[in-house]
Coordinates of C-alpha atoms in Angstrom, one line a residue:
X28 CA 37.8 22.2 13.1
X29 CA 39.9 19.7 15.1
X30 CA 40.6 16.1 14.3
X31 CA 38.4 15.1 17.3
X32 CA 35.4 17.1 15.9
X33 CA 35.8 15.3 12.5
X34 CA 35.9 11.9 14.2
X35 CA 32.8 12.5 16.4
X36 CA 30.8 13.9 13.4
X37 CA 31.7 10.8 11.3
X38 CA 30.8 8.4 14.1
X39 CA 27.4 10.1 14.5
X40 CA 26.7 9.8 10.8
X41 CA 27.4 6.1 10.9
X42 CA 25.1 5.6 13.9
X43 CA 22.2 7.3 12.0
X44 CA 22.9 5.0 9.0
X45 CA 22.7 2.0 11.3
X46 CA 19.3 3.1 12.5
X47 CA 18.1 3.5 9.0
X48 CA 19.2 0.0 8.1
X49 CA 17.6 -1.5 11.3
X50 CA 14.4 0.4 10.5
X51 CA 14.2 -0.8 7.0
X52 CA 14.9 -4.4 8.0
X53 CA 12.3 -4.3 10.8
X54 CA 9.8 -2.7 8.4
X55 CA 10.3 -5.5 5.9
X56 CA 9.9 -8.1 8.6
X57 CA 6.7 -6.5 10.0
X58 CA 5.5 -6.0 6.5
X59 CA 6.0 -9.6 5.6
X60 CA 4.2 -10.7 8.8
X61 CA 1.3 -8.3 8.3
X62 CA 0.9 -9.3 4.6
X63 CA 0.9 -13.0 5.5
X64 CA -1.5 -12.4 8.3
X65 CA -3.9 -10.4 6.1
X66 CA -3.7 -13.0 3.3
X67 CA -4.4 -15.8 5.8
X68 CA -7.3 -14.0 7.4
X69 CA -8.8 -13.3 4.0
X70 CA -8.5 -17.0 3.0
X71 CA -10.0 -18.2 6.3
X72 CA -12.8 -15.7 6.0
X73 CA -13.4 -16.9 2.5
X74 CA -13.7 -20.4 3.7
X75 CA -16.2 -19.4 6.3
X76 CA -18.3 -17.5 3.7
X77 CA -18.1 -20.6 1.5
X78 CA -19.3 -22.8 4.3
X79 CA -22.1 -20.3 5.1
X80 CA -23.2 -20.1 1.5
X81 CA -23.0 -23.9 1.1
X82 CA -25.3 -24.3 4.2
X83 CA -27.8 -21.7 2.9
X84 CA -27.7 -23.1 -0.6
X85 CA -28.4 -26.6 0.6
X86 CA -31.5 -25.4 2.5
X87 CA -32.7 -23.5 -0.6
X88 CA -32.0 -26.4 -3.0
X89 CA -33.7 -28.9 -0.7
X90 CA -36.8 -26.8 -0.3
X91 CA -36.9 -26.4 -4.0
X92 CA -36.8 -30.2 -4.4
X93 CA -39.6 -30.6 -1.9
X94 CA -41.6 -28.0 -3.8
X95 CA -41.1 -30.0 -7.0
X96 CA -42.5 -33.1 -5.2
X97 CA -45.6 -31.1 -4.2
X98 CA -46.2 -29.8 -7.7
X99 CA -45.8 -33.4 -9.0
X100 CA -48.7 -34.3 -6.7
X101 CA -50.7 -31.4 -8.1
X102 CA -50.0 -32.7 -11.6
X103 CA -51.0 -36.2 -10.6
X104 CA -54.4 -35.0 -9.3
X105 CA -54.9 -33.0 -12.5
X106 CA -54.1 -36.1 -14.6
X107 CA -56.7 -38.1 -12.6
X108 CA -59.5 -35.6 -13.5
X109 CA -59.1 -33.1 -10.7
X110 CA -59.5 -35.4 -7.7
X111 CA -57.8 -38.5 -6.2
X112 CA -58.9 -41.3 -4.0
X113 CA -57.0 -42.9 -1.1
X114 CA -55.6 -45.8 -3.1
X115 CA -54.5 -43.6 -6.0
X116 CA -52.7 -41.3 -3.6
X117 CA -51.0 -44.1 -1.8
X118 CA -49.6 -45.4 -5.2
X119 CA -48.4 -41.9 -6.1
X120 CA -46.7 -41.3 -2.7
X121 CA -44.9 -44.7 -2.9
X122 CA -43.6 -43.7 -6.3
X123 CA -41.9 -40.6 -4.8
X124 CA -39.8 -42.9 -2.6
X125 CA -39.8 -40.2 0.1
X126 CA -37.4 -41.9 2.6
X127 CA -34.6 -42.1 0.0
X128 CA -35.1 -39.1 -2.2
X129 CA -36.5 -36.5 0.2
X130 CA -34.7 -36.9 3.6
X131 CA -36.2 -34.8 6.4
X132 CA -39.8 -34.7 5.1
X133 CA -42.4 -36.4 7.3
X134 CA -44.7 -37.3 4.4
X135 CA -46.9 -36.0 1.6
X136 CA -50.6 -35.6 1.7
X137 CA -53.8 -33.9 0.4
X138 CA -55.9 -31.3 2.2
X139 CA -59.4 -30.6 0.7
X140 CA -61.2 -27.2 0.8
X141 CA -64.7 -28.0 2.1
X142 CA -67.3 -25.2 2.4
X143 CA -69.7 -25.7 5.3
X144 CA -72.6 -26.4 3.0
X145 CA -70.8 -29.3 1.3
X146 CA -69.4 -30.8 4.5
X147 CA -72.1 -33.6 4.8
X148 CA -71.3 -34.8 1.2
X149 CA -67.6 -34.7 1.9
X150 CA -68.0 -36.8 5.1
X151 CA -70.1 -39.3 3.3
X152 CA -67.5 -39.8 0.6
X153 CA -64.8 -40.2 3.2
X154 CA -66.8 -42.7 5.2
X155 CA -67.3 -44.8 2.1
X156 CA -63.6 -44.7 1.6
X157 CA -62.3 -45.0 5.2
X158 CA -64.5 -46.2 8.0
X159 CA -64.5 -43.9 11.1
X160 CA -63.1 -40.8 9.4
X161 CA -63.7 -37.7 11.5
X162 CA -62.8 -34.0 11.2
X163 CA -61.4 -32.3 14.3
X164 CA -61.2 -30.0 16.1
X165 CA -64.3 -27.8 16.0
X166 CA -64.0 -24.1 15.1
X167 CA -66.1 -21.2 13.9
X168 CA -64.7 -20.7 10.4
X169 CA -67.2 -20.9 7.4
X170 CA -65.2 -23.7 5.8
X171 CA -63.0 -26.7 6.7
X172 CA -59.6 -27.7 5.5
X173 CA -59.3 -31.3 6.6
X174 CA -56.2 -33.5 6.0
X175 CA -57.8 -36.2 3.8
X176 CA -54.7 -38.3 2.9
X177 CA -51.2 -38.5 4.3
X178 CA -48.5 -41.0 3.3
X179 CA -46.8 -42.8 4.9
X180 CA -49.9 -43.1 7.1
X181 CA -48.5 -45.2 9.9
X182 CA -46.3 -42.5 11.3
X183 CA -48.7 -39.7 10.4
X184 CA -52.0 -41.3 11.5
X185 CA -52.7 -38.6 14.1
X186 CA -52.9 -36.0 11.4
X187 CA -55.6 -37.7 9.3
X188 CA -58.8 -35.6 9.7
X189 CA -57.1 -32.6 11.3
X190 CA -58.8 -29.5 10.2
X191 CA -56.0 -27.0 9.6
X192 CA -58.5 -24.1 9.4
X193 CA -58.7 -24.3 13.3
X194 CA -55.2 -22.7 13.8
X195 CA -54.1 -19.3 12.5
X196 CA -50.6 -20.2 11.2
X197 CA -51.8 -23.3 9.3
X198 CA -54.8 -21.5 8.0
X199 CA -53.0 -18.3 7.0
X200 CA -50.3 -20.1 5.0
X201 CA -52.8 -22.3 3.2
X202 CA -55.0 -19.3 2.2
X203 CA -52.0 -17.4 1.0
X204 CA -51.1 -20.3 -1.2
X205 CA -54.7 -20.4 -2.5
X206 CA -54.8 -16.7 -3.3
X207 CA -51.3 -16.5 -5.0
X208 CA -51.4 -19.8 -6.8
X209 CA -47.8 -20.4 -5.4
X210 CA -46.1 -22.7 -2.9
X211 CA -46.2 -21.3 0.6
X212 CA -45.0 -22.5 4.0
X213 CA -46.6 -21.8 7.4
X214 CA -45.3 -20.0 10.4
X215 CA -44.0 -22.1 13.2
X216 CA -46.3 -24.9 14.4
X217 CA -46.1 -28.1 16.3
X218 CA -47.2 -31.2 14.3
X219 CA -49.8 -33.4 16.0
X220 CA -47.7 -36.4 15.0
X221 CA -44.5 -35.1 16.6
X222 CA -44.3 -36.6 20.1
X223 CA -41.4 -34.3 21.0
X224 CA -43.4 -31.2 20.4
X225 CA -40.6 -29.4 18.6
X226 CA -41.1 -26.6 16.0
X227 CA -42.2 -27.5 12.5
X228 CA -44.1 -26.1 9.5
X229 CA -46.4 -27.2 6.6
X230 CA -45.5 -26.7 3.0
X231 CA -48.4 -26.2 0.5
X232 CA -49.0 -26.3 -3.2
X233 CA -52.6 -25.4 -4.4
X234 CA -54.7 -27.1 -7.1
X235 CA -57.8 -25.8 -8.8
X236 CA -60.6 -27.1 -11.0
X237 CA -61.3 -25.9 -14.5
X238 CA -57.8 -25.1 -15.7
X239 CA -55.3 -22.5 -14.3
X240 CA -57.0 -19.4 -12.8
X241 CA -55.4 -16.1 -13.5
X242 CA -57.2 -13.7 -11.1
X243 CA -57.7 -13.7 -7.4
X244 CA -61.4 -14.1 -7.8
X245 CA -60.9 -17.1 -10.1
X246 CA -58.5 -18.7 -7.8
X247 CA -60.9 -18.5 -4.8
X248 CA -63.8 -19.7 -6.9
X249 CA -61.9 -22.7 -8.4
X250 CA -59.9 -23.7 -5.4
X251 CA -60.1 -27.4 -4.5
X252 CA -57.3 -27.9 -2.0
X253 CA -53.6 -28.3 -1.6
X254 CA -50.9 -31.0 -1.8
X255 CA -48.9 -30.5 1.4
X256 CA -45.9 -31.9 3.3
X257 CA -45.3 -31.6 7.1
X258 CA -41.9 -30.9 8.4
X259 CA -40.2 -31.1 11.8
X260 CA -37.4 -28.6 11.5
X261 CA -35.0 -30.7 13.6
X262 CA -35.6 -33.8 11.4
X263 CA -35.3 -31.6 8.3
X264 CA -31.9 -30.4 9.3
X265 CA -30.7 -33.8 10.4
X266 CA -31.7 -35.2 7.0
X267 CA -29.9 -32.5 5.1
X268 CA -26.8 -31.3 7.0
X269 CA -24.9 -33.7 9.3
X270 CA -23.1 -31.6 11.9
X271 CA -20.1 -33.9 11.9
X272 CA -19.5 -33.0 8.2
X273 CA -19.8 -29.2 8.8
X274 CA -17.4 -26.5 10.0
X275 CA -20.3 -24.2 11.0
X276 CA -23.3 -24.3 13.3
X277 CA -26.5 -22.4 12.6
X278 CA -29.8 -21.4 14.0
X279 CA -33.1 -20.5 12.2
X280 CA -35.6 -17.8 13.3
X281 CA -39.0 -17.3 11.9
X282 CA -40.2 -13.9 13.0
X283 CA -39.8 -13.8 16.8
X284 CA -39.5 -17.5 17.3
X285 CA -36.4 -19.7 17.0
X286 CA -37.4 -22.9 15.2
X287 CA -33.9 -24.4 15.2
X288 CA -30.8 -23.7 17.3
X289 CA -27.5 -25.6 17.3
X290 CA -25.7 -22.8 19.2
X291 CA -27.4 -23.8 22.5
X292 CA -26.4 -27.5 22.2
X293 CA -23.1 -28.6 23.7
X294 CA -22.1 -31.3 21.2
X295 CA -18.4 -31.1 21.5
X296 CA -18.0 -28.9 18.4
X297 CA -19.7 -25.7 19.6
X298 CA -17.4 -22.7 19.9
X299 CA -18.2 -20.4 22.7
X300 CA -16.2 -17.6 21.0
X301 CA -16.5 -18.3 17.3
X302 CA -14.0 -16.9 14.8
X303 CA -16.7 -15.8 12.5
X304 CA -20.5 -15.1 12.7
X305 CA -22.9 -14.0 10.0
X306 CA -26.7 -13.7 9.6
X307 CA -28.5 -14.4 6.3
X308 CA -32.1 -13.4 5.7
X309 CA -34.1 -15.7 3.4
X310 CA -37.5 -14.8 1.9
X311 CA -38.7 -18.4 1.8
X312 CA -42.1 -19.2 0.3
X313 CA -43.9 -16.4 2.1
X314 CA -41.9 -16.5 5.3
X315 CA -38.7 -14.7 6.3
X316 CA -36.1 -17.0 7.9
X317 CA -33.1 -15.4 9.7
X318 CA -30.2 -17.9 9.6
X319 CA -27.4 -17.1 12.0
X320 CA -24.2 -19.0 11.0
X321 CA -21.2 -19.4 13.4
X322 CA -17.9 -21.2 12.9
X323 CA -17.4 -24.1 15.2
X324 CA -14.4 -25.8 16.8
X325 CA -13.8 -27.9 13.7
X326 CA -13.4 -24.7 11.7
X327 CA -11.0 -23.3 14.3
X328 CA -8.9 -26.5 14.2
X329 CA -8.7 -26.6 10.4
X330 CA -7.9 -22.9 10.1
X331 CA -5.0 -22.1 12.4
X332 CA -2.9 -18.9 12.3
X333 CA 0.6 -20.6 12.7
X334 CA 2.1 -19.4 9.4
X335 CA 2.2 -15.6 10.2
X336 CA 3.6 -16.4 13.7
X337 CA 6.4 -18.5 12.1
X338 CA 7.2 -15.7 9.7
X339 CA 7.3 -13.1 12.5
X340 CA 9.5 -15.4 14.7
X341 CA 11.9 -16.1 11.9
X342 CA 12.0 -12.4 10.8
X343 CA 12.7 -11.3 14.4
X344 CA 15.6 -13.8 14.6
X345 CA 17.0 -12.4 11.4
X346 CA 16.4 -8.9 12.7
X347 CA 18.4 -9.7 15.9
X348 CA 21.2 -11.1 13.8
X349 CA 21.2 -7.9 11.6
X350 CA 21.4 -5.7 14.7
X351 CA 24.2 -7.8 16.1
X352 CA 26.0 -7.5 12.7
X353 CA 25.5 -3.7 12.7
X354 CA 26.7 -3.4 16.3
X355 CA 29.8 -5.4 15.3
X356 CA 30.3 -3.2 12.3
X357 CA 30.0 0.0 14.4
X358 CA 32.4 -1.3 17.0
X359 CA 34.9 -2.4 14.4
X360 CA 34.5 1.0 12.6
X361 CA 35.0 2.8 15.9
X362 CA 38.1 0.8 16.7
X363 CA 39.5 1.4 13.3
X364 CA 38.8 5.2 13.5
X365 CA 40.2 5.3 17.0
X366 CA 43.2 3.4 16.0
X367 CA 43.7 5.6 12.9
X368 CA 43.3 8.8 15.0
X369 CA 45.9 7.5 17.5
X370 CA 48.3 6.6 14.7
X371 CA 47.8 10.0 13.0
X372 CA 48.5 11.9 16.3
X373 CA 51.5 9.8 17.1
X374 CA 53.0 9.9 13.6
X375 CA 52.2 13.6 13.0
X376 CA 55.5 15.1 11.8
X377 CA 57.1 11.7 11.3
X378 CA 56.7 11.4 7.6
X379 CA 59.2 8.5 7.4
X380 CA 56.8 6.3 9.4
X381 CA 53.6 7.3 7.6
X382 CA 53.8 4.6 4.9
X383 CA 54.1 1.9 7.5
X384 CA 51.2 3.4 9.6
X385 CA 49.0 3.5 6.5
X386 CA 49.9 -0.1 5.7
X387 CA 48.9 -1.2 9.2
X388 CA 45.6 0.7 9.0
X389 CA 44.8 -1.0 5.6
X390 CA 45.6 -4.4 7.1
X391 CA 43.4 -3.7 10.1
X392 CA 40.5 -2.6 8.0
X393 CA 40.9 -5.6 5.7
X394 CA 40.9 -8.0 8.7
X395 CA 37.9 -6.2 10.3
X396 CA 36.0 -6.4 7.0
X397 CA 36.9 -10.0 6.6
X398 CA 35.7 -10.8 10.1
X399 CA 32.4 -9.1 9.5
X400 CA 31.6 -11.6 6.8
X401 CA 31.0 -14.3 9.4
X402 CA 27.8 -12.8 10.9
X403 CA 26.4 -12.3 7.3
X404 CA 27.1 -15.9 6.5
X405 CA 25.5 -16.8 9.9
X406 CA 22.3 -15.1 8.8
X407 CA 22.2 -17.1 5.5
X408 CA 23.1 -20.3 7.4
X409 CA 20.2 -19.7 9.9
X410 CA 17.8 -19.0 7.0
X411 CA 18.8 -22.4 5.6
X412 CA 18.2 -24.1 8.9
X413 CA 14.8 -22.4 9.3
X414 CA 13.8 -23.6 5.8
X415 CA 14.9 -27.2 6.7
X416 CA 13.1 -27.1 10.1
X417 CA 10.0 -25.6 8.5
X418 CA 10.2 -28.0 5.5
X419 CA 6.8 -29.5 6.3
X420 CA 5.2 -26.1 6.2
X421 CA 7.2 -24.9 3.1
X422 CA 6.1 -28.0 1.2
X423 CA 2.4 -27.5 2.1
X424 CA 1.8 -25.0 -0.8
X425 CA -2.0 -24.8 -0.2
X426 CA -1.8 -23.8 3.5
X427 CA 1.6 -22.2 3.6
X428 CA 2.4 -21.2 0.0
X429 CA 3.8 -17.8 1.1
X430 CA 6.4 -19.2 3.5
X431 CA 9.0 -20.1 0.9
X432 CA 8.6 -16.7 -0.7
X433 CA 9.4 -14.9 2.6
X434 CA 12.4 -17.1 3.3
X435 CA 13.8 -16.3 -0.1
X436 CA 13.0 -12.6 0.5
X437 CA 15.1 -12.7 3.7
X438 CA 18.1 -14.1 1.8
X439 CA 17.8 -11.5 -0.8
X440 CA 17.6 -8.6 1.7
X441 CA 20.7 -9.9 3.6
X442 CA 22.6 -10.1 0.3
X443 CA 21.6 -6.5 -0.7
X444 CA 22.2 -5.0 2.8
X445 CA 25.7 -3.6 2.0
X446 CA 24.6 -2.2 -1.4
X447 CA 21.6 -0.7 0.2
X448 CA 23.6 1.3 2.8
X449 CA 25.9 2.8 0.2
X450 CA 22.9 3.7 -2.0
X451 CA 21.2 5.4 0.8
X452 CA 24.2 7.6 1.5
X453 CA 24.5 8.6 -2.3
X454 CA 20.8 9.3 -2.5
X455 CA 20.8 11.3 0.7
X456 CA 23.4 13.8 -0.6
X457 CA 21.0 15.0 -3.3
X458 CA 19.7 18.5 -2.5
X459 CA 22.0 19.3 0.4
X460 CA 23.6 22.3 -1.4
X461 CA 21.7 25.6 -1.8
X462 CA 20.1 26.6 -5.1
X463 CA 22.5 28.5 -7.4
X464 CA 21.4 31.6 -9.3
X465 CA 23.5 31.9 -12.4
X466 CA 23.1 32.4 -16.2
X467 CA 24.2 29.5 -18.4
X468 CA 23.3 29.0 -22.0
X469 CA 21.7 25.6 -22.7
X470 CA 24.2 25.1 -25.6
X471 CA 27.1 25.3 -23.1
X472 CA 25.5 22.7 -20.9
X473 CA 25.0 20.3 -23.8
X474 CA 28.5 20.9 -25.1
X475 CA 29.9 20.0 -21.7
X476 CA 27.9 16.8 -21.5
X477 CA 29.0 15.8 -25.0
X478 CA 32.6 16.4 -24.1
X479 CA 32.2 14.2 -20.9
X480 CA 30.6 11.3 -22.9
X481 CA 33.0 11.6 -25.8
X482 CA 30.4 11.2 -28.5
X483 CA 29.9 12.8 -31.9
X484 CA 28.3 16.3 -31.6
X485 CA 25.9 15.3 -34.4
X486 CA 24.4 12.6 -32.3
X487 CA 22.9 15.2 -29.9
X488 CA 20.5 17.8 -31.2
X489 CA 19.1 20.8 -29.1
X490 CA 16.1 23.0 -29.7
X491 CA 15.5 25.7 -27.1
X492 CA 13.1 28.6 -26.6
X493 CA 15.3 30.1 -23.9
X494 CA 18.8 31.7 -24.1
X495 CA 19.8 31.2 -20.5
X496 CA 19.2 28.7 -17.6
X497 CA 19.0 31.1 -14.6
X498 CA 18.1 28.6 -11.8
X499 CA 20.5 26.1 -10.4
X500 CA 22.3 25.2 -13.7
X501 CA 24.6 22.8 -11.8
X502 CA 21.8 20.4 -10.9
X503 CA 20.1 21.0 -14.3
X504 CA 23.3 19.8 -15.9
X505 CA 23.4 16.8 -13.5
X506 CA 19.9 15.8 -14.7
X507 CA 20.8 16.1 -18.4
X508 CA 24.0 14.1 -17.8
X509 CA 22.0 11.2 -16.3
X510 CA 19.4 11.2 -19.1
X511 CA 21.8 11.7 -22.0
X512 CA 24.2 9.2 -20.4
X513 CA 21.5 6.5 -20.1
X514 CA 20.5 7.1 -23.7
X515 CA 24.0 6.1 -24.9
X516 CA 24.7 3.6 -22.2
X517 CA 21.6 1.4 -22.9
X518 CA 21.4 1.9 -26.7
X519 CA 21.9 -1.3 -28.7
X520 CA 24.5 0.5 -30.9
X521 CA 25.8 3.6 -29.0
X522 CA 27.7 4.7 -32.1
X523 CA 24.4 5.2 -34.0
X524 CA 22.4 6.6 -31.1
X525 CA 20.7 10.0 -31.5
X526 CA 19.3 12.2 -28.7
X527 CA 17.0 15.1 -29.2
X528 CA 16.7 17.7 -26.4
X529 CA 13.8 20.3 -26.5
X530 CA 13.5 23.1 -24.0
X531 CA 10.1 24.9 -24.2
X532 CA 9.1 28.0 -22.2
X533 CA 5.8 27.7 -20.4
X534 CA 4.0 30.5 -18.4
X535 CA 5.5 29.5 -15.1
X536 CA 8.2 26.9 -15.9
X537 CA 10.4 25.4 -18.5
X538 CA 9.5 22.0 -20.0
X539 CA 12.4 19.8 -21.0
X540 CA 12.2 16.7 -23.2
X541 CA 15.1 14.3 -23.8
X542 CA 14.2 11.7 -26.5
X543 CA 16.3 8.9 -27.8
X544 CA 16.0 6.2 -30.4
X545 CA 17.0 3.3 -28.2
X546 CA 15.3 0.0 -27.2
X547 CA 12.6 1.7 -25.3
X548 CA 10.9 0.9 -22.0
X549 CA 7.8 -1.2 -21.6
X550 CA 4.8 0.8 -20.0
X551 CA 4.7 -1.5 -16.9
X552 CA 8.1 -0.3 -15.9
X553 CA 7.5 3.5 -16.3
X554 CA 7.0 4.1 -12.6
X555 CA 9.5 1.5 -11.4
X556 CA 12.6 3.0 -13.1
X557 CA 12.4 6.1 -11.0
X558 CA 12.5 4.2 -7.7
X559 CA 15.7 3.9 -5.7
X560 CA 18.0 0.9 -6.8
X561 CA 15.6 -0.1 -9.6
X562 CA 17.2 -1.2 -12.9
X563 CA 15.9 -3.0 -15.9
X564 CA 19.2 -4.4 -17.0
X565 CA 19.6 -8.1 -17.8
X566 CA 22.5 -10.3 -16.9
X567 CA 24.1 -9.4 -20.3
X568 CA 23.8 -5.6 -19.8
X569 CA 26.2 -3.3 -18.1
X570 CA 26.3 -3.1 -14.4
X571 CA 23.9 -0.4 -13.0
X572 CA 23.3 0.9 -9.5
X573 CA 19.7 1.8 -10.3
X574 CA 20.2 5.2 -8.6
X575 CA 20.5 7.6 -11.6
X576 CA 16.9 8.1 -12.5
X577 CA 16.0 8.2 -8.8
X578 CA 18.4 11.2 -8.4
X579 CA 16.8 12.8 -11.5
X580 CA 13.3 12.4 -10.0
X581 CA 14.4 13.7 -6.6
X582 CA 16.2 16.8 -8.1
X583 CA 13.2 17.6 -10.3
X584 CA 10.7 17.3 -7.5
X585 CA 12.9 19.4 -5.1
X586 CA 12.7 22.2 -7.7
X587 CA 8.9 21.9 -7.8
X588 CA 8.5 19.9 -11.0
X589 CA 7.6 16.3 -12.0
X590 CA 9.3 13.9 -14.4
X591 CA 7.7 11.2 -16.5
X592 CA 8.7 8.9 -19.4
X593 CA 6.8 8.3 -22.6
X594 CA 8.0 5.0 -24.2
X595 CA 7.3 1.6 -25.4
X596 CA 9.5 -1.3 -26.3
X597 CA 11.3 -0.9 -29.6
X598 CA 10.5 2.9 -30.2
X599 CA 12.9 4.7 -27.9
X600 CA 12.2 6.7 -24.8
X601 CA 11.2 10.4 -24.1
X602 CA 11.8 11.8 -20.6
X603 CA 9.9 15.0 -19.8
X604 CA 10.4 17.2 -16.8
X605 CA 9.7 20.8 -15.6
X606 CA 12.3 23.3 -14.3
X607 CA 11.8 26.7 -12.7
X608 CA 12.3 29.8 -14.8
X609 CA 13.2 32.1 -12.0
X610 CA 14.7 31.7 -8.5
X611 CA 11.9 31.7 -5.9
X612 CA 12.1 33.7 -2.7
X613 CA 11.7 30.4 -0.8
X614 CA 13.1 27.0 -1.5
X615 CA 10.6 24.5 -3.1
X616 CA 8.6 22.5 -0.6
X617 CA 10.6 19.5 0.6
X618 CA 14.0 21.0 -0.3
X619 CA 16.3 21.2 2.7
X620 CA 14.5 18.3 4.4
X621 CA 16.7 15.7 2.7
X622 CA 18.1 13.1 5.1

């Protein structure tokens, strides 16, 4: 192999490493952007769902309060002996203070149930109470359901005497209330007192004579009438839900008919392409209302997506600087290698000048390394500028709480860039050599490890079911070196540390346990310690690259096994892994595919 071949191969390896670093950096940038975007989308969707639920709950709560008002009217009639006259009803209605306590309701009234045979007596009683009282319109039902009283009467005068039995929606809702003994609303109707002829409905609560009936027959026999309230849907919504105070618009459908629709109104807040839309189905007093809720322009304005864009923009700037830094590093490295190659060729055979040439190369590499610090400092400086420029967003913790975290994450990644590249090269070397097939006694491996660590032989105890390790004893020893070394390295008092190694023979593999009596590892870190560059050391502990256990895990898995730790703080740690008993015809899956 010539010097040129070596040079070209080294250059190619550096280029691949640069691609790995760029890929990792870009992945982190895109990951931060996607995470921020998903989090923001989730928060915005949650705000829409909260606005939707608030709208629906307000409708339900308001209808519940209206129902309570109707049942209070039923209670008043019962307290007055089962019937009420016009003056008594007026006093009761005034006590409700409808305009202030029940916004959106047109009034509250009484509808009597009048069989045809008792109609003359009913009319005579009404004539004595109110001159000129008439029931209208005519119909062919065997009973009448006239509106006897309605307060306030001045705005509802057109409804007095209206026989609700003449129209199917009014009649059906009232009879359903009679038969169930519960509050019911009608299907869509137009109130006679509504000059705009917009959709409305009636709300009924039944009352009976002779106590509370329990069966359908008793309810029909004892039925006297209903306390009711008329509603214009448009006025009901205006009284409950001011559009100016909402971030959503909605429509209401009752069956096939739309009884309220804000979507079709251009009020300056309607959003032709809403961010969110949802439909809620309500079983409401015998009717099914479909409420379609859409976000409006106020919602869009209050819930922008600027934060992920800022993170992506800042990340791409940092990415561009990293790429520029790596290009600068590659060019400097290429110049250094080219210069070294030229010097080596020129000075071959001239030993007296070799020391001078080496000194010049060292100086060149030092200067190049020193110059490469400038781009790295530039990245940190740019990050500080971005934080200052985005200070308004950074300080807004509620809307942009994740922005500061991502800026700090960029700083950390830049600082760890050089350590990361070196770690990748060390980690990548694992598994490049072929599996060895030899026979080594476990005792010999343990003795070699003890000699390397210079510890007392009594501190390491071995129990083994096997006499020989026949598969890849070199990497088997490498695993034990890492585990035994860690046991002494992180023990509070290494001179008193004890390590127990147990090798058990299983049907298709060996099971190896390495247990120590050190400080132990908390359960939440059991997975983390096997990750690349992860270490649990504190600032007072020895320096650690965080690569040892990652190499252990990779070696074990390449030989078809798994590794785990059983430990808790204060009771030591026990590492358990599997190792093949015999050399397989084929290499374990994944072996040979190491980067």
